[in-house]
Short mmCIF file of C-alpha atoms and ligand atoms in Angstrom, two decimals:
data_model
loop_
_atom_site.label_atom_id
_atom_site.label_comp_id
_atom_site.label_asym_id
_atom_site.label_seq_id
_atom_site.Cartn_x
_atom_site.Cartn_y
_atom_site.Cartn_z
CA MET R 238 163.01 -43.17 -216.46
CA THR R 239 159.22 -43.03 -216.25
CA THR R 240 158.76 -39.64 -214.56
CA PRO R 241 158.81 -36.64 -216.92
CA VAL R 242 161.88 -34.40 -216.71
CA VAL R 243 160.94 -30.87 -215.53
CA ASP R 244 163.08 -27.74 -215.85
CA VAL R 245 162.10 -25.23 -213.14
CA HIS R 246 164.83 -22.70 -213.93
CA THR R 247 164.44 -21.52 -217.52
CA HIS R 248 163.92 -17.95 -218.60
CA VAL R 249 162.36 -15.94 -221.40
CA TYR R 250 162.40 -12.32 -222.44
CA PRO R 251 159.00 -12.22 -224.20
CA PRO R 252 158.77 -9.98 -227.32
CA ALA R 253 156.90 -7.22 -225.41
CA TYR R 254 159.70 -7.14 -222.82
CA MET R 255 162.37 -7.07 -225.56
CA ASP R 256 160.63 -4.03 -227.10
CA LEU R 257 160.76 -2.35 -223.71
CA LEU R 258 164.50 -3.06 -223.40
CA ARG R 259 165.16 -1.85 -226.95
CA SER R 260 163.44 1.45 -226.13
CA ARG R 261 165.85 2.20 -223.25
CA SER R 262 169.33 3.69 -223.08
CA SER R 263 170.24 3.00 -219.44
CA VAL R 264 170.69 -0.46 -217.85
CA PRO R 265 168.78 -2.65 -218.54
CA TYR R 266 168.68 -2.24 -222.32
CA VAL R 267 169.34 -3.92 -225.67
CA ARG R 268 171.44 -2.30 -228.40
CA THR R 269 174.25 -2.84 -230.87
CA PHE R 270 177.80 -1.65 -230.26
CA PRO R 271 180.11 -0.57 -233.11
CA PRO R 272 181.93 -1.99 -234.95
CA ASP R 273 179.47 -4.93 -234.90
CA THR R 274 176.14 -3.36 -235.74
CA SER R 275 174.61 -6.63 -236.94
CA SER R 276 174.00 -8.29 -233.56
CA SER R 277 172.36 -6.81 -230.48
CA ARG R 278 173.67 -7.18 -226.96
CA LEU R 279 171.62 -7.49 -223.79
CA ILE R 280 172.96 -5.25 -221.04
CA ILE R 281 171.33 -6.08 -217.73
CA LEU R 282 173.85 -6.43 -214.92
CA PRO R 283 175.11 -3.44 -212.91
CA GLY R 284 178.37 -2.12 -214.36
CA GLU R 285 178.05 -4.10 -217.59
CA ASP R 286 177.98 -1.06 -219.85
CA ASP R 287 181.15 0.48 -218.46
CA PRO R 288 182.58 2.20 -221.58
CA SER R 289 186.12 1.16 -220.60
CA ARG R 290 185.18 -2.46 -221.36
CA PRO R 291 185.62 -3.77 -224.89
CA SER R 292 182.22 -4.05 -226.58
CA THR R 293 182.49 -7.86 -226.55
CA ALA R 294 182.67 -7.78 -222.74
CA ARG R 295 179.49 -5.70 -222.44
CA GLY R 296 176.47 -7.83 -221.66
CA ARG R 297 175.88 -10.83 -223.88
CA PRO R 298 174.74 -11.38 -227.47
CA VAL R 299 170.97 -11.73 -227.52
CA GLY R 300 169.32 -13.94 -230.15
CA PRO R 301 166.04 -15.80 -230.63
CA ALA R 302 166.83 -18.27 -227.81
CA TYR R 303 166.04 -15.39 -225.47
CA TYR R 304 162.60 -14.55 -226.84
CA ASP R 305 161.35 -17.15 -229.36
CA ILE R 306 159.45 -19.90 -227.61
CA LYS R 307 160.08 -22.27 -230.53
CA GLU R 308 163.76 -22.17 -229.61
CA LYS R 309 162.86 -23.09 -226.04
CA ILE R 310 160.90 -26.11 -227.25
CA ALA R 311 163.76 -27.14 -229.55
CA PHE R 312 166.17 -26.84 -226.61
CA MET R 313 163.82 -28.95 -224.45
CA ASP R 314 163.63 -31.61 -227.16
CA ALA R 315 167.41 -31.66 -227.60
CA HIS R 316 167.92 -32.16 -223.85
CA LYS R 317 165.06 -34.59 -223.16
CA ILE R 318 163.14 -32.08 -221.06
CA ASP R 319 159.41 -32.86 -220.99
CA ILE R 320 158.09 -29.81 -219.13
CA SER R 321 159.51 -26.33 -218.54
CA VAL R 322 158.29 -23.82 -215.97
CA ILE R 323 159.30 -20.63 -217.76
CA SER R 324 159.98 -17.35 -215.97
CA LEU R 325 160.68 -13.78 -217.00
CA ALA R 326 164.44 -13.24 -216.77
CA ASN R 327 166.19 -10.65 -214.64
CA PRO R 328 165.75 -7.78 -213.92
CA TRP R 329 162.03 -8.52 -214.26
CA LEU R 330 159.97 -5.35 -213.77
CA ASP R 331 162.20 -3.85 -211.08
CA PHE R 332 163.25 -0.84 -213.19
CA LEU R 333 159.76 0.35 -214.17
CA SER R 334 158.08 3.38 -212.63
CA ALA R 335 155.18 2.93 -210.21
CA ASP R 336 152.69 3.80 -212.96
CA GLU R 337 154.20 1.52 -215.59
CA ALA R 338 154.73 -1.56 -213.41
CA GLY R 339 151.12 -2.69 -212.86
CA PRO R 340 149.99 -2.64 -216.51
CA ALA R 341 153.32 -4.14 -217.65
CA ALA R 342 152.97 -7.03 -215.18
CA GLN R 343 149.44 -7.78 -216.40
CA ARG R 344 150.50 -7.67 -220.06
CA ILE R 345 153.60 -9.82 -219.61
CA ASN R 346 151.98 -12.33 -217.27
CA ASP R 347 149.03 -12.72 -219.66
CA ASP R 348 151.49 -13.20 -222.54
CA MET R 349 153.42 -15.87 -220.62
CA ASN R 350 150.21 -17.70 -219.75
CA ALA R 351 149.05 -17.54 -223.40
CA VAL R 352 152.41 -18.84 -224.64
CA CYS R 353 152.02 -21.85 -222.33
CA ALA R 354 148.45 -22.46 -223.54
CA GLN R 355 149.04 -22.03 -227.24
CA ASN R 356 152.51 -23.17 -228.14
CA ALA R 357 152.95 -26.45 -226.38
CA PRO R 358 150.06 -27.36 -224.08
CA GLY R 359 151.25 -29.73 -221.37
CA ARG R 360 154.90 -28.82 -221.92
CA LEU R 361 154.98 -25.29 -220.56
CA TYR R 362 153.97 -23.71 -217.25
CA ALA R 363 155.12 -20.36 -215.85
CA PHE R 364 156.14 -18.29 -212.86
CA GLY R 365 154.65 -14.77 -213.03
CA ALA R 366 156.40 -11.46 -212.34
CA LEU R 367 155.27 -8.93 -209.74
CA PRO R 368 154.98 -5.15 -210.27
CA LEU R 369 157.07 -4.46 -207.17
CA SER R 370 157.56 -0.74 -207.86
CA ALA R 371 153.78 -0.19 -207.83
CA SER R 372 151.69 0.18 -204.66
CA THR R 373 151.22 -2.78 -202.32
CA GLU R 374 147.54 -2.94 -203.37
CA VAL R 375 148.52 -3.32 -207.03
CA VAL R 376 151.05 -6.06 -206.17
CA VAL R 377 148.54 -7.95 -204.02
CA ALA R 378 145.90 -7.65 -206.76
CA GLU R 379 148.34 -9.11 -209.31
CA ILE R 380 149.07 -12.03 -206.96
CA ALA R 381 145.32 -12.78 -206.80
CA ARG R 382 145.06 -12.47 -210.59
CA LEU R 383 148.04 -14.79 -211.16
CA LYS R 384 146.36 -17.46 -209.08
CA GLN R 385 143.50 -17.47 -211.63
CA LEU R 386 145.75 -17.90 -214.70
CA PRO R 387 145.72 -21.61 -215.50
CA TYR R 388 149.42 -22.07 -216.32
CA MET R 389 150.87 -19.94 -213.51
CA ARG R 390 152.52 -21.91 -210.73
CA GLY R 391 154.16 -19.22 -208.62
CA ILE R 392 156.09 -15.98 -209.00
CA ILE R 393 159.69 -15.08 -209.71
CA MET R 394 161.33 -12.15 -207.96
CA GLY R 395 164.72 -10.68 -207.20
CA THR R 396 166.27 -9.70 -203.91
CA SER R 397 165.51 -5.97 -203.88
CA GLY R 398 161.87 -6.35 -202.84
CA LEU R 399 160.28 -2.90 -202.70
CA GLY R 400 163.74 -1.34 -202.93
CA SER R 401 165.27 -2.13 -199.55
CA GLY R 402 165.52 -5.90 -199.52
CA LEU R 403 163.44 -8.89 -198.52
CA ASP R 404 163.64 -8.18 -194.78
CA ASP R 405 161.54 -5.02 -195.30
CA PRO R 406 158.43 -5.16 -193.05
CA ALA R 407 156.53 -3.33 -195.81
CA LEU R 408 156.62 -6.62 -197.73
CA ASP R 409 154.45 -8.34 -195.12
CA PRO R 410 151.14 -7.86 -196.99
CA ILE R 411 152.80 -9.33 -200.10
CA TYR R 412 154.22 -12.31 -198.18
CA ALA R 413 150.78 -12.75 -196.59
CA ALA R 414 149.11 -12.80 -200.03
CA LEU R 415 151.67 -15.26 -201.46
CA GLN R 416 151.25 -17.54 -198.45
CA ALA R 417 147.44 -17.33 -198.60
CA GLN R 418 147.38 -18.07 -202.35
CA ARG R 419 149.93 -20.86 -201.90
CA LEU R 420 152.13 -19.45 -204.65
CA LEU R 421 155.75 -20.58 -204.67
CA VAL R 422 158.29 -17.72 -204.72
CA PHE R 423 161.17 -18.39 -207.11
CA LEU R 424 163.89 -16.20 -205.61
CA HIS R 425 166.59 -15.26 -208.11
CA PRO R 426 169.61 -12.95 -207.89
CA HIS R 427 170.34 -10.06 -210.21
CA TYR R 428 172.22 -7.26 -208.42
CA GLY R 429 175.23 -9.28 -207.25
CA LEU R 430 177.79 -7.58 -205.01
CA PRO R 431 179.11 -4.01 -205.29
CA VAL R 432 181.35 -4.05 -208.38
CA SER R 433 184.25 -2.66 -206.31
CA VAL R 434 184.75 -6.08 -204.67
CA TYR R 435 185.75 -7.51 -208.07
CA GLY R 436 188.79 -5.21 -208.19
CA PRO R 437 190.39 -3.05 -210.84
CA ARG R 438 191.05 -5.93 -213.25
CA ALA R 439 187.45 -7.24 -213.19
CA GLY R 440 186.98 -6.31 -216.85
CA ASP R 441 189.64 -8.92 -217.78
CA TYR R 442 187.62 -11.73 -216.24
CA GLY R 443 184.40 -11.41 -218.23
CA HIS R 444 181.30 -12.33 -216.23
CA VAL R 445 182.96 -14.98 -214.06
CA LEU R 446 183.10 -13.09 -210.75
CA PRO R 447 179.59 -11.58 -210.77
CA LEU R 448 177.90 -14.77 -212.03
CA ALA R 449 179.88 -17.43 -210.14
CA LEU R 450 180.16 -15.52 -206.85
CA GLY R 451 178.10 -12.33 -206.91
CA PHE R 452 174.83 -14.09 -207.75
CA PRO R 453 175.08 -16.87 -205.12
CA LEU R 454 176.24 -14.50 -202.38
CA GLU R 455 173.43 -12.08 -203.18
CA THR R 456 170.91 -14.90 -202.70
CA THR R 457 172.59 -16.05 -199.49
CA VAL R 458 172.55 -12.56 -197.96
CA ALA R 459 168.94 -11.93 -199.02
CA VAL R 460 167.64 -15.18 -197.52
CA THR R 461 169.65 -14.73 -194.33
CA ARG R 462 168.16 -11.26 -193.92
CA MET R 463 164.67 -12.75 -194.36
CA LEU R 464 165.46 -15.28 -191.68
CA LEU R 465 166.98 -12.76 -189.24
CA SER R 466 164.00 -10.43 -189.62
CA GLY R 467 161.61 -13.27 -188.78
CA VAL R 468 159.84 -13.60 -192.15
CA TRP R 469 159.33 -17.34 -191.63
CA ASP R 470 158.27 -16.84 -188.01
CA ARG R 471 155.48 -14.57 -189.26
CA PHE R 472 154.73 -16.58 -192.43
CA PRO R 473 155.43 -20.20 -191.52
CA ASP R 474 153.89 -21.52 -194.76
CA LEU R 475 155.69 -19.20 -197.17
CA GLN R 476 157.51 -21.45 -199.66
CA VAL R 477 160.52 -20.30 -201.68
CA LEU R 478 162.52 -21.93 -204.46
CA LEU R 479 166.09 -20.65 -204.30
CA ALA R 480 168.06 -20.27 -207.51
CA HIS R 481 171.48 -21.89 -207.94
CA SER R 482 170.89 -24.39 -205.13
CA GLY R 483 170.46 -21.62 -202.58
CA GLY R 484 173.63 -19.71 -203.43
CA THR R 485 175.91 -20.75 -200.61
CA LEU R 486 173.17 -21.24 -198.03
CA PRO R 487 173.44 -25.04 -197.61
CA PHE R 488 177.20 -24.71 -197.11
CA LEU R 489 177.02 -21.71 -194.76
CA ALA R 490 173.88 -22.60 -192.76
CA GLY R 491 175.89 -23.88 -189.79
CA ARG R 492 177.99 -20.74 -189.68
CA ILE R 493 174.90 -18.54 -189.93
CA GLU R 494 173.26 -20.45 -187.08
CA SER R 495 176.41 -20.23 -184.94
CA CYS R 496 176.78 -16.48 -185.54
CA ILE R 497 173.14 -15.97 -184.52
CA ALA R 498 173.65 -18.03 -181.36
CA HIS R 499 176.70 -15.96 -180.39
CA ASP R 500 175.37 -12.52 -181.14
CA ALA R 501 174.57 -10.81 -177.85
CA HIS R 502 173.19 -7.69 -179.53
CA LEU R 503 170.76 -9.69 -181.65
CA MET R 504 169.62 -11.82 -178.70
CA LYS R 505 169.00 -8.74 -176.54
CA LYS R 506 167.17 -6.94 -179.31
CA GLN R 507 164.89 -9.91 -179.97
CA ALA R 508 164.26 -10.55 -176.25
CA ASN R 509 163.22 -6.90 -175.84
CA SER R 510 161.18 -6.69 -178.99
CA GLY R 511 157.95 -7.59 -177.22
CA ASP R 512 157.20 -9.92 -180.10
CA ALA R 513 156.82 -13.44 -178.72
CA ASN R 514 157.65 -14.97 -182.09
CA LYS R 515 161.02 -13.26 -182.07
CA ALA R 516 162.07 -14.37 -178.58
CA PRO R 517 165.27 -16.40 -178.88
CA ARG R 518 163.88 -19.79 -177.93
CA ARG R 519 160.97 -19.52 -180.38
CA ARG R 520 163.09 -18.48 -183.37
CA ARG R 521 163.10 -20.99 -186.20
CA SER R 522 166.58 -22.21 -187.11
CA VAL R 523 168.12 -21.99 -190.57
CA TRP R 524 167.96 -25.78 -190.71
CA ASP R 525 164.26 -25.84 -189.92
CA VAL R 526 163.48 -23.26 -192.61
CA LEU R 527 165.70 -25.08 -195.13
CA SER R 528 163.78 -28.31 -194.59
CA LYS R 529 160.24 -26.88 -194.43
CA ASN R 530 160.10 -23.65 -196.46
CA VAL R 531 162.93 -23.86 -198.95
CA TYR R 532 163.16 -25.69 -202.26
CA LEU R 533 166.47 -25.62 -204.09
CA ASP R 534 167.07 -25.88 -207.80
CA ALA R 535 169.83 -28.22 -208.94
CA VAL R 536 171.67 -25.55 -210.93
CA VAL R 537 175.02 -25.90 -209.16
CA TYR R 538 177.05 -27.91 -211.72
CA SER R 539 178.75 -30.31 -209.31
CA GLU R 540 178.08 -33.41 -207.26
CA ILE R 541 179.50 -31.79 -204.12
CA GLY R 542 177.28 -28.72 -204.34
CA LEU R 543 174.25 -30.87 -205.08
CA ARG R 544 174.96 -33.18 -202.16
CA ALA R 545 175.07 -30.13 -199.86
CA ALA R 546 171.70 -29.00 -201.23
CA ILE R 547 170.20 -32.45 -200.70
CA GLU R 548 171.64 -32.74 -197.19
CA ALA R 549 170.29 -29.30 -196.27
CA SER R 550 166.76 -29.48 -197.65
CA GLY R 551 166.16 -33.14 -198.53
CA ALA R 552 166.17 -34.86 -201.93
CA ASP R 553 162.40 -34.30 -202.14
CA ARG R 554 162.95 -30.52 -202.17
CA VAL R 555 165.57 -30.27 -204.94
CA MET R 556 164.53 -29.70 -208.57
CA PHE R 557 166.33 -29.88 -211.91
CA GLY R 558 166.95 -26.66 -213.84
CA THR R 559 169.02 -25.39 -216.77
CA ASP R 560 169.17 -21.56 -216.63
CA HIS R 561 168.43 -21.54 -220.39
CA PRO R 562 169.03 -19.33 -222.40
CA PHE R 563 172.07 -18.37 -220.33
CA PHE R 564 175.33 -20.35 -220.53
CA PRO R 565 175.01 -21.54 -224.16
CA PRO R 566 177.92 -23.44 -225.76
CA LEU R 567 180.76 -21.21 -226.90
CA GLU R 568 181.21 -23.13 -230.17
CA GLU R 569 178.59 -22.62 -232.86
CA GLY R 570 176.69 -25.71 -233.94
CA GLU R 571 176.94 -27.57 -230.63
CA THR R 572 173.46 -28.87 -229.96
CA GLU R 573 174.06 -30.38 -226.53
CA TRP R 574 174.77 -27.68 -223.96
CA LEU R 575 177.74 -28.35 -221.65
CA SER R 576 175.96 -26.45 -218.84
CA VAL R 577 172.97 -28.81 -219.03
CA ARG R 578 175.08 -31.95 -219.36
CA THR R 579 177.06 -30.91 -216.28
CA ASN R 580 173.88 -30.53 -214.24
CA TYR R 581 172.51 -33.90 -215.40
CA GLN R 582 175.85 -35.52 -214.50
CA ALA R 583 175.85 -33.92 -211.05
CA ILE R 584 172.37 -35.30 -210.34
CA HIS R 585 173.32 -38.80 -211.48
CA ALA R 586 176.54 -38.68 -209.46
CA ALA R 587 174.76 -37.44 -206.32
CA VAL R 588 171.66 -39.68 -206.35
CA GLY R 589 171.92 -41.81 -209.48
CA ARG R 590 172.05 -45.13 -207.63
CA GLU R 591 168.82 -44.30 -205.85
CA GLN R 592 166.49 -44.25 -208.84
CA ASP R 593 163.47 -42.85 -207.00
CA LEU R 594 165.50 -39.94 -205.62
CA ALA R 595 166.93 -39.20 -209.08
CA GLU R 596 163.45 -39.24 -210.62
CA GLY R 597 162.26 -36.89 -207.89
CA VAL R 598 165.04 -34.36 -208.51
CA LEU R 599 164.70 -34.61 -212.29
CA GLY R 600 160.95 -34.08 -212.34
CA GLY R 601 158.85 -35.82 -209.70
CA ASN R 602 159.39 -33.14 -207.05
CA ALA R 603 158.36 -30.33 -209.40
CA ILE R 604 155.29 -32.26 -210.58
CA ARG R 605 154.20 -32.84 -206.96
CA VAL R 606 154.97 -29.38 -205.61
CA LEU R 607 153.71 -27.36 -208.59
CA GLY R 608 150.80 -29.61 -209.57
CA LEU R 609 152.01 -30.09 -213.17
CA LYS R 610 150.25 -32.36 -215.64
CA HIS R 611 152.18 -33.83 -218.55
CA ALA R 612 150.08 -34.17 -221.73
O1 5CU L 848 174.62 -14.54 -217.83
C1 5CU L 848 173.90 -13.83 -217.13
O2 5CU L 848 174.01 -12.64 -217.03
C2 5CU L 848 172.80 -14.46 -216.39
C3 5CU L 848 171.71 -13.68 -215.94
O3 5CU L 848 171.66 -12.49 -216.08
N1 5CU L 848 170.70 -14.29 -215.35
C4 5CU L 848 170.71 -15.61 -215.16
O4 5CU L 848 169.75 -16.16 -214.65
N2 5CU L 848 171.77 -16.33 -215.55
C5 5CU L 848 172.81 -15.77 -216.17
#
């Protein structure tokens, strides 16, 4: 393989962010739980600190892999990853007050850029985080600032937007700025589904239901709402990279399209909206958006899922990722991560015989789309 391998889905909780989490007592936060007071746990997902859960089911143990960039480089070396595009992990800056968010975004984005410059030039790039609880002006100013930071290649954000989702018209100035600056939006879930859907025995099943199903469905709903509200009709050049191969979007796109085509209320509403772009015949289809505006990571752990992603968006729009530091091996001392091996195997099974497609998914697509240079 001659093309460098690029990981576009790999997170960090930089030291300044860890300090912030350690200073808090409501989700998200970091603390120890008796009887084990020697190791801290990271509590980030809704419902994770339910006191009825055993302490070992609350959050996840948090060690240096989460915040020490040397561990990231060691992980890259162990898994033959040449370049990583690091991103702040969930829940980003969503929980900060309006006053705190702007300065925190500047500090953390500057830190991330400096980490890329100092620790491993040519091996690290980054997606910045937006201060979405601040005013629109502050968010738009941070987008312009990010564009000037040499290692930034886009932004990462969740599905809550300004608090009411990604179909909120108040996001339009932010979408306009991201489109104008040509910054890729890495869209990542965090909030999942209401915990009630997991049922009364959810605590017995660890994190399986929220991570395997809640995360992908959250992404699918968020992107479908963007589509229904006409985000890509108004911003035809807005480019998004969807985590976890688009949730279930490639699989459900046909159903979404069919439900739109059969929804009399929606058709009438759009026909009467007075907005020519929203008139039924001008609406862009899910398939069109998938193939022109959507990139998908290859973090889906199976050949079948990956084939669906490739069929939906094209092999030139799918990019390798690991989700490091999440999903580490359960056994201590295992250096090769099962989660990473599974993703590599899925890529080879899906496109392995077509070497150029495999090289694209493993790194070539990210290098082309994000303008990366390997030292
Ligand atoms: O294990 C988890 O909770 C997570 C998470 O929070 N975010 C992520 O990207 N992957 C796994």
